[in-house]
Amino acid sequence: DAGVTQSPTHLIKTRGQQVTLRCSPKSGHDTVSWYQQALGQGPQFIFQYYEEEERQRGNFPDRFSGHQFPNYSSELNVNALLLGDSALYLCASSLTSGGENEQFFGPGTRLTVL
Amino acid sequence: AQSVTQLGSHVSVSEGALVLLRCNYSSSVPPYLFWYVQYPNQGLQLLLKYTSAATLVKGINGFEAEFKKSETSFHLTKPSAHMSDAAEYFCAVSTAAGNKLTFGGGTRVLVKP
């Protein structure tokens, strides 16, 4: 049973560019959450998707957007990259419709903005 | 609003000694509380969770935590540290199962032989 997978594992971009990160949830899960973890800090909640809609959002600018597909996979898009967007981006999946609500995390995508 | 404070960004323990990691939370509603561990260059792995059942929660790898409402604390302990326990540990709070997690700043544990 595959866990949460994320791609790519590493990414290097320059300021002003746009980036798309991808996440496949654990088999059977229907909810995906995204977190940003800056170096030396705890993860910060970006947003959560359920039934292809954004259900909750943290304190992040509109440059951060997302999408959830019918197969429950998700993308995180960041526009107009800033140096401060350099971080580990973590995806977590869970099951809203009954069953376990525990969030399972993927290995993350390390984004470096130069 | 909810928040988590982890006292001590770094903790050094000797192999075989007690591990104690402190976590205090703030929540306007009865909280769900979690401890996660993160090994270098990896994601987060759940150690244990409190979801309003027993106040003493046992987790994986010999870890346990006690929910104390009066102290708004959820400290993590392990009686005897192992070299493999060297990692970063995060305490997190949520207002409901499956809702967004609010994390503390983390505590890095170093285990000395």
PDB file of C-alpha atoms in Angstrom:
ATOM      1  CA  ASP A   1       0.000   0.000   0.000  1.00  0.00           C
ATOM      2  CA  ALA A   2       1.708   3.157  -1.228  1.00  0.00           C
ATOM      3  CA  GLY A   3       1.820   6.046   1.171  1.00  0.00           C
ATOM      4  CA  VAL A   4       1.724   9.711   0.259  1.00  0.00           C
ATOM      5  CA  THR A   5       3.987  10.503  -2.663  1.00  0.00           C
ATOM      6  CA  GLN A   6       5.233  13.889  -3.821  1.00  0.00           C
ATOM      7  CA  SER A   7       7.047  15.081  -6.909  1.00  0.00           C
ATOM      8  CA  PRO A   8       9.553  16.376  -7.614  1.00  0.00           C
ATOM      9  CA  THR A   9      11.806  15.755  -4.628  1.00  0.00           C
ATOM     10  CA  HIS A  10      13.929  18.832  -5.303  1.00  0.00           C
ATOM     11  CA  LEU A  11      13.385  21.920  -7.401  1.00  0.00           C
ATOM     12  CA  ILE A  12      15.423  25.039  -8.093  1.00  0.00           C
ATOM     13  CA  LYS A  13      13.729  28.159  -9.454  1.00  0.00           C
ATOM     14  CA  THR A  14      14.568  31.828  -9.812  1.00  0.00           C
ATOM     15  CA  ARG A  15      12.687  34.781  -8.408  1.00  0.00           C
ATOM     16  CA  GLY A  16       9.543  35.656 -10.328  1.00  0.00           C
ATOM     17  CA  GLN A  17       9.067  32.204 -11.779  1.00  0.00           C
ATOM     18  CA  GLN A  18       6.124  29.918 -11.179  1.00  0.00           C
ATOM     19  CA  VAL A  19       6.220  26.394  -9.753  1.00  0.00           C
ATOM     20  CA  THR A  20       3.858  23.427  -9.526  1.00  0.00           C
ATOM     21  CA  LEU A  21       4.249  20.711  -6.923  1.00  0.00           C
ATOM     22  CA  ARG A  22       2.323  17.454  -7.024  1.00  0.00           C
ATOM     23  CA  CYS A  23       0.947  15.092  -4.411  1.00  0.00           C
ATOM     24  CA  SER A  24      -0.711  11.696  -4.558  1.00  0.00           C
ATOM     25  CA  PRO A  25      -2.568  10.789  -1.373  1.00  0.00           C
ATOM     26  CA  LYS A  26      -2.431   7.509   0.443  1.00  0.00           C
ATOM     27  CA  SER A  27      -4.715   4.907  -1.096  1.00  0.00           C
ATOM     28  CA  GLY A  28      -8.285   5.416   0.123  1.00  0.00           C
ATOM     29  CA  HIS A  29      -7.776   8.980   1.335  1.00  0.00           C
ATOM     30  CA  ASP A  30      -9.910  11.816   0.008  1.00  0.00           C
ATOM     31  CA  THR A  31      -8.422  14.923   1.619  1.00  0.00           C
ATOM     32  CA  VAL A  32      -5.120  16.652   0.943  1.00  0.00           C
ATOM     33  CA  SER A  33      -3.445  19.337   3.021  1.00  0.00           C
ATOM     34  CA  TRP A  34      -0.334  21.335   2.126  1.00  0.00           C
ATOM     35  CA  TYR A  35       2.226  22.729   4.553  1.00  0.00           C
ATOM     36  CA  GLN A  36       5.309  24.920   4.159  1.00  0.00           C
ATOM     37  CA  GLN A  37       8.287  24.170   6.380  1.00  0.00           C
ATOM     38  CA  ALA A  38      11.008  26.810   6.339  1.00  0.00           C
ATOM     39  CA  LEU A  39      14.466  25.769   7.496  1.00  0.00           C
ATOM     40  CA  GLY A  40      14.591  25.316  11.260  1.00  0.00           C
ATOM     41  CA  GLN A  41      10.874  25.886  11.757  1.00  0.00           C
ATOM     42  CA  GLY A  42       7.710  23.891  12.202  1.00  0.00           C
ATOM     43  CA  PRO A  43       5.375  23.327   9.258  1.00  0.00           C
ATOM     44  CA  GLN A  44       2.856  26.062   8.479  1.00  0.00           C
ATOM     45  CA  PHE A  45      -0.574  25.178   7.076  1.00  0.00           C
ATOM     46  CA  ILE A  46      -1.219  26.506   3.565  1.00  0.00           C
ATOM     47  CA  PHE A  47      -4.578  24.993   2.614  1.00  0.00           C
ATOM     48  CA  GLN A  48      -6.669  21.851   2.526  1.00  0.00           C
ATOM     49  CA  TYR A  49      -8.646  20.327  -0.334  1.00  0.00           C
ATOM     50  CA  TYR A  50     -11.669  18.049  -0.105  1.00  0.00           C
ATOM     51  CA  GLU A  51     -14.107  17.136  -2.862  1.00  0.00           C
ATOM     52  CA  GLU A  52     -12.018  19.225  -5.283  1.00  0.00           C
ATOM     53  CA  GLU A  53     -12.596  22.408  -3.295  1.00  0.00           C
ATOM     54  CA  GLU A  54     -10.460  24.419  -0.928  1.00  0.00           C
ATOM     55  CA  ARG A  55     -11.945  23.765   2.490  1.00  0.00           C
ATOM     56  CA  GLN A  56      -9.537  25.599   4.771  1.00  0.00           C
ATOM     57  CA  ARG A  57      -6.796  28.134   4.145  1.00  0.00           C
ATOM     58  CA  GLY A  58      -3.936  29.381   6.248  1.00  0.00           C
ATOM     59  CA  ASN A  59      -2.339  32.800   6.233  1.00  0.00           C
ATOM     60  CA  PHE A  60      -0.703  32.643   2.799  1.00  0.00           C
ATOM     61  CA  PRO A  61      -1.033  35.138  -0.060  1.00  0.00           C
ATOM     62  CA  ASP A  62      -3.022  34.491  -3.207  1.00  0.00           C
ATOM     63  CA  ARG A  63       0.216  33.625  -4.994  1.00  0.00           C
ATOM     64  CA  PHE A  64      -0.306  30.220  -3.441  1.00  0.00           C
ATOM     65  CA  SER A  65      -3.076  28.274  -5.112  1.00  0.00           C
ATOM     66  CA  GLY A  66      -4.034  24.672  -5.421  1.00  0.00           C
ATOM     67  CA  HIS A  67      -6.170  22.122  -7.094  1.00  0.00           C
ATOM     68  CA  GLN A  68      -7.549  18.701  -6.329  1.00  0.00           C
ATOM     69  CA  PHE A  69      -8.385  16.254  -9.084  1.00  0.00           C
ATOM     70  CA  PRO A  70     -11.185  13.659  -9.186  1.00  0.00           C
ATOM     71  CA  ASN A  71      -8.675  10.950  -8.254  1.00  0.00           C
ATOM     72  CA  TYR A  72      -7.916  12.994  -5.080  1.00  0.00           C
ATOM     73  CA  SER A  73      -4.384  13.915  -6.140  1.00  0.00           C
ATOM     74  CA  SER A  74      -3.457  17.545  -5.704  1.00  0.00           C
ATOM     75  CA  GLU A  75      -1.219  20.305  -6.997  1.00  0.00           C
ATOM     76  CA  LEU A  76       0.232  23.314  -5.251  1.00  0.00           C
ATOM     77  CA  ASN A  77       1.050  26.287  -7.455  1.00  0.00           C
ATOM     78  CA  VAL A  78       3.143  29.241  -6.414  1.00  0.00           C
ATOM     79  CA  ASN A  79       3.378  32.290  -8.668  1.00  0.00           C
ATOM     80  CA  ALA A  80       5.890  35.133  -8.680  1.00  0.00           C
ATOM     81  CA  LEU A  81       8.354  33.242  -6.510  1.00  0.00           C
ATOM     82  CA  LEU A  82      10.187  35.112  -3.781  1.00  0.00           C
ATOM     83  CA  LEU A  83      13.408  34.144  -2.042  1.00  0.00           C
ATOM     84  CA  GLY A  84      11.334  33.588   1.097  1.00  0.00           C
ATOM     85  CA  ASP A  85       9.372  30.830  -0.628  1.00  0.00           C
ATOM     86  CA  SER A  86      12.399  28.563  -0.302  1.00  0.00           C
ATOM     87  CA  ALA A  87      11.245  25.739   1.962  1.00  0.00           C
ATOM     88  CA  LEU A  88      10.235  22.111   2.233  1.00  0.00           C
ATOM     89  CA  TYR A  89       6.664  21.711   1.024  1.00  0.00           C
ATOM     90  CA  LEU A  90       4.825  18.867   2.687  1.00  0.00           C
ATOM     91  CA  CYS A  91       1.654  17.207   1.534  1.00  0.00           C
ATOM     92  CA  ALA A  92      -0.533  15.283   3.955  1.00  0.00           C
ATOM     93  CA  SER A  93      -3.542  13.129   3.217  1.00  0.00           C
ATOM     94  CA  SER A  94      -6.429  11.998   5.384  1.00  0.00           C
ATOM     95  CA  LEU A  95      -9.888  10.501   5.125  1.00  0.00           C
ATOM     96  CA  THR A  96     -12.743  12.878   5.847  1.00  0.00           C
ATOM     97  CA  SER A  97     -15.658  10.627   4.955  1.00  0.00           C
ATOM     98  CA  GLY A  98     -15.496   8.238   7.867  1.00  0.00           C
ATOM     99  CA  GLY A  99     -12.557   6.310   9.167  1.00  0.00           C
ATOM    100  CA  GLU A 100      -9.277   7.731  10.309  1.00  0.00           C
ATOM    101  CA  ASN A 101      -8.815  11.490  10.257  1.00  0.00           C
ATOM    102  CA  GLU A 102      -5.125  11.270  11.028  1.00  0.00           C
ATOM    103  CA  GLN A 103      -2.936  13.114   8.529  1.00  0.00           C
ATOM    104  CA  PHE A 104      -0.220  11.077   6.824  1.00  0.00           C
ATOM    105  CA  PHE A 105       2.690  13.077   5.431  1.00  0.00           C
ATOM    106  CA  GLY A 106       4.706  12.632   2.296  1.00  0.00           C
ATOM    107  CA  PRO A 107       8.481  13.096   2.091  1.00  0.00           C
ATOM    108  CA  GLY A 108       8.162  16.641   0.811  1.00  0.00           C
ATOM    109  CA  THR A 109       9.475  18.715  -2.070  1.00  0.00           C
ATOM    110  CA  ARG A 110      12.488  20.896  -1.348  1.00  0.00           C
ATOM    111  CA  LEU A 111      12.087  24.187  -3.248  1.00  0.00           C
ATOM    112  CA  THR A 112      15.039  26.528  -3.577  1.00  0.00           C
ATOM    113  CA  VAL A 113      14.448  30.002  -5.014  1.00  0.00           C
ATOM    114  CA  LEU A 114      17.560  31.836  -6.237  1.00  0.00           C
TER     115      LEU A 114
ATOM    116  CA  ALA B   1      -6.977  30.678  17.423  1.00  0.00           C
ATOM    117  CA  GLN B   2      -4.647  27.937  18.464  1.00  0.00           C
ATOM    118  CA  SER B   3      -0.946  27.855  19.130  1.00  0.00           C
ATOM    119  CA  VAL B   4       1.781  25.488  20.327  1.00  0.00           C
ATOM    120  CA  THR B   5       4.918  26.253  22.280  1.00  0.00           C
ATOM    121  CA  GLN B   6       7.739  23.761  22.537  1.00  0.00           C
ATOM    122  CA  LEU B   7      10.202  24.610  25.255  1.00  0.00           C
ATOM    123  CA  GLY B   8      13.768  24.014  24.171  1.00  0.00           C
ATOM    124  CA  SER B   9      14.752  23.967  20.531  1.00  0.00           C
ATOM    125  CA  HIS B  10      17.532  21.475  21.281  1.00  0.00           C
ATOM    126  CA  VAL B  11      17.731  18.658  23.818  1.00  0.00           C
ATOM    127  CA  SER B  12      20.756  16.464  24.438  1.00  0.00           C
ATOM    128  CA  VAL B  13      20.368  13.148  26.271  1.00  0.00           C
ATOM    129  CA  SER B  14      22.610  10.201  26.936  1.00  0.00           C
ATOM    130  CA  GLU B  15      21.723   6.814  25.518  1.00  0.00           C
ATOM    131  CA  GLY B  16      19.539   5.013  28.066  1.00  0.00           C
ATOM    132  CA  ALA B  17      18.433   8.222  29.793  1.00  0.00           C
ATOM    133  CA  LEU B  18      14.937   9.658  30.013  1.00  0.00           C
ATOM    134  CA  VAL B  19      13.725  11.742  27.094  1.00  0.00           C
ATOM    135  CA  LEU B  20      11.351  14.583  28.039  1.00  0.00           C
ATOM    136  CA  LEU B  21      10.075  17.013  25.425  1.00  0.00           C
ATOM    137  CA  ARG B  22       7.756  19.786  26.542  1.00  0.00           C
ATOM    138  CA  CYS B  23       4.704  21.055  24.706  1.00  0.00           C
ATOM    139  CA  ASN B  24       2.152  23.625  25.805  1.00  0.00           C
ATOM    140  CA  TYR B  25      -0.851  24.506  23.696  1.00  0.00           C
ATOM    141  CA  SER B  26      -3.512  27.146  23.449  1.00  0.00           C
ATOM    142  CA  SER B  27      -6.891  26.302  22.026  1.00  0.00           C
ATOM    143  CA  SER B  28     -10.347  27.848  22.267  1.00  0.00           C
ATOM    144  CA  VAL B  29     -11.982  24.439  21.982  1.00  0.00           C
ATOM    145  CA  PRO B  30     -11.097  20.983  23.292  1.00  0.00           C
ATOM    146  CA  PRO B  31      -7.969  20.127  21.380  1.00  0.00           C
ATOM    147  CA  TYR B  32      -6.726  17.210  19.397  1.00  0.00           C
ATOM    148  CA  LEU B  33      -3.000  16.901  20.110  1.00  0.00           C
ATOM    149  CA  PHE B  34      -0.254  15.157  18.195  1.00  0.00           C
ATOM    150  CA  TRP B  35       3.451  14.418  18.327  1.00  0.00           C
ATOM    151  CA  TYR B  36       5.310  13.907  15.059  1.00  0.00           C
ATOM    152  CA  VAL B  37       8.935  12.923  14.435  1.00  0.00           C
ATOM    153  CA  GLN B  38      10.996  14.057  11.459  1.00  0.00           C
ATOM    154  CA  TYR B  39      14.243  12.374  10.468  1.00  0.00           C
ATOM    155  CA  PRO B  40      16.693  14.279   8.241  1.00  0.00           C
ATOM    156  CA  ASN B  41      15.417  14.873   4.716  1.00  0.00           C
ATOM    157  CA  GLN B  42      12.169  13.066   5.422  1.00  0.00           C
ATOM    158  CA  GLY B  43       8.530  13.913   6.029  1.00  0.00           C
ATOM    159  CA  LEU B  44       6.698  13.707   9.329  1.00  0.00           C
ATOM    160  CA  GLN B  45       5.771  10.460  11.031  1.00  0.00           C
ATOM    161  CA  LEU B  46       3.035  10.329  13.661  1.00  0.00           C
ATOM    162  CA  LEU B  47       4.264   9.149  17.057  1.00  0.00           C
ATOM    163  CA  LEU B  48       0.998   9.434  18.971  1.00  0.00           C
ATOM    164  CA  LYS B  49      -2.229  11.397  19.239  1.00  0.00           C
ATOM    165  CA  TYR B  50      -4.719  12.528  21.879  1.00  0.00           C
ATOM    166  CA  THR B  51      -8.334  12.727  20.751  1.00  0.00           C
ATOM    167  CA  SER B  52     -10.278  13.106  24.026  1.00  0.00           C
ATOM    168  CA  ALA B  53     -10.005   9.507  25.131  1.00  0.00           C
ATOM    169  CA  ALA B  54      -7.447   8.377  27.727  1.00  0.00           C
ATOM    170  CA  THR B  55      -5.214  11.191  28.961  1.00  0.00           C
ATOM    171  CA  LEU B  56      -2.107   8.991  28.898  1.00  0.00           C
ATOM    172  CA  VAL B  57      -1.381   8.110  25.316  1.00  0.00           C
ATOM    173  CA  LYS B  58       1.062   5.459  24.206  1.00  0.00           C
ATOM    174  CA  GLY B  59       2.684   5.687  20.825  1.00  0.00           C
ATOM    175  CA  ILE B  60       5.234   3.985  18.662  1.00  0.00           C
ATOM    176  CA  ASN B  61       8.882   3.355  19.529  1.00  0.00           C
ATOM    177  CA  GLY B  62       8.234   3.435  23.280  1.00  0.00           C
ATOM    178  CA  PHE B  63       7.045   7.041  23.426  1.00  0.00           C
ATOM    179  CA  GLU B  64       4.103   8.241  25.470  1.00  0.00           C
ATOM    180  CA  ALA B  65       2.497  11.564  26.319  1.00  0.00           C
ATOM    181  CA  GLU B  66       0.113  12.799  28.979  1.00  0.00           C
ATOM    182  CA  PHE B  67      -2.626  15.333  28.347  1.00  0.00           C
ATOM    183  CA  LYS B  68      -3.005  17.734  31.283  1.00  0.00           C
ATOM    184  CA  LYS B  69      -5.868  20.123  30.712  1.00  0.00           C
ATOM    185  CA  SER B  70      -5.165  22.196  33.822  1.00  0.00           C
ATOM    186  CA  GLU B  71      -1.626  22.845  32.631  1.00  0.00           C
ATOM    187  CA  THR B  72      -2.515  22.976  28.899  1.00  0.00           C
ATOM    188  CA  SER B  73       0.384  20.601  28.352  1.00  0.00           C
ATOM    189  CA  PHE B  74       1.088  17.500  26.324  1.00  0.00           C
ATOM    190  CA  HIS B  75       4.661  16.515  27.164  1.00  0.00           C
ATOM    191  CA  LEU B  76       6.352  13.616  25.374  1.00  0.00           C
ATOM    192  CA  THR B  77       8.472  11.081  27.237  1.00  0.00           C
ATOM    193  CA  LYS B  78      10.473   7.956  26.621  1.00  0.00           C
ATOM    194  CA  PRO B  79      12.059   6.117  29.568  1.00  0.00           C
ATOM    195  CA  SER B  80      15.263   5.103  27.802  1.00  0.00           C
ATOM    196  CA  ALA B  81      16.735   6.923  24.824  1.00  0.00           C
ATOM    197  CA  HIS B  82      18.144   5.028  21.882  1.00  0.00           C
ATOM    198  CA  MET B  83      20.555   6.326  19.282  1.00  0.00           C
ATOM    199  CA  SER B  84      17.801   5.952  16.679  1.00  0.00           C
ATOM    200  CA  ASP B  85      15.713   8.546  18.572  1.00  0.00           C
ATOM    201  CA  ALA B  86      17.936  11.332  17.283  1.00  0.00           C
ATOM    202  CA  ALA B  87      15.565  13.425  15.181  1.00  0.00           C
ATOM    203  CA  GLU B  88      13.364  16.513  15.328  1.00  0.00           C
ATOM    204  CA  TYR B  89      10.087  16.299  17.190  1.00  0.00           C
ATOM    205  CA  PHE B  90       7.032  18.444  16.581  1.00  0.00           C
ATOM    206  CA  CYS B  91       3.983  18.936  18.751  1.00  0.00           C
ATOM    207  CA  ALA B  92       0.795  19.943  16.928  1.00  0.00           C
ATOM    208  CA  VAL B  93      -2.771  20.924  17.805  1.00  0.00           C
ATOM    209  CA  SER B  94      -5.998  20.737  15.854  1.00  0.00           C
ATOM    210  CA  THR B  95      -9.546  21.772  16.678  1.00  0.00           C
ATOM    211  CA  ALA B  96     -11.084  18.673  15.144  1.00  0.00           C
ATOM    212  CA  ALA B  97     -10.054  15.408  13.586  1.00  0.00           C
ATOM    213  CA  GLY B  98      -8.718  16.014  10.101  1.00  0.00           C
ATOM    214  CA  ASN B  99      -8.598  19.792  10.467  1.00  0.00           C
ATOM    215  CA  LYS B 100      -5.508  21.842   9.881  1.00  0.00           C
ATOM    216  CA  LEU B 101      -2.589  21.200  12.193  1.00  0.00           C
ATOM    217  CA  THR B 102      -0.830  24.030  14.005  1.00  0.00           C
ATOM    218  CA  PHE B 103       2.738  23.036  14.818  1.00  0.00           C
ATOM    219  CA  GLY B 104       5.241  24.148  17.388  1.00  0.00           C
ATOM    220  CA  GLY B 105       8.727  25.170  16.385  1.00  0.00           C
ATOM    221  CA  GLY B 106      10.172  21.730  17.005  1.00  0.00           C
ATOM    222  CA  THR B 107      12.769  20.227  19.350  1.00  0.00           C
ATOM    223  CA  ARG B 108      15.884  18.617  17.962  1.00  0.00           C
ATOM    224  CA  VAL B 109      17.039  15.641  20.022  1.00  0.00           C
ATOM    225  CA  LEU B 110      20.665  14.609  20.127  1.00  0.00           C
ATOM    226  CA  VAL B 111      21.496  11.251  21.706  1.00  0.00           C
ATOM    227  CA  LYS B 112      24.993  10.825  23.082  1.00  0.00           C
ATOM    228  CA  PRO B 113      26.559   7.377  23.352  1.00  0.00           C
TER     229      PRO B 113
END
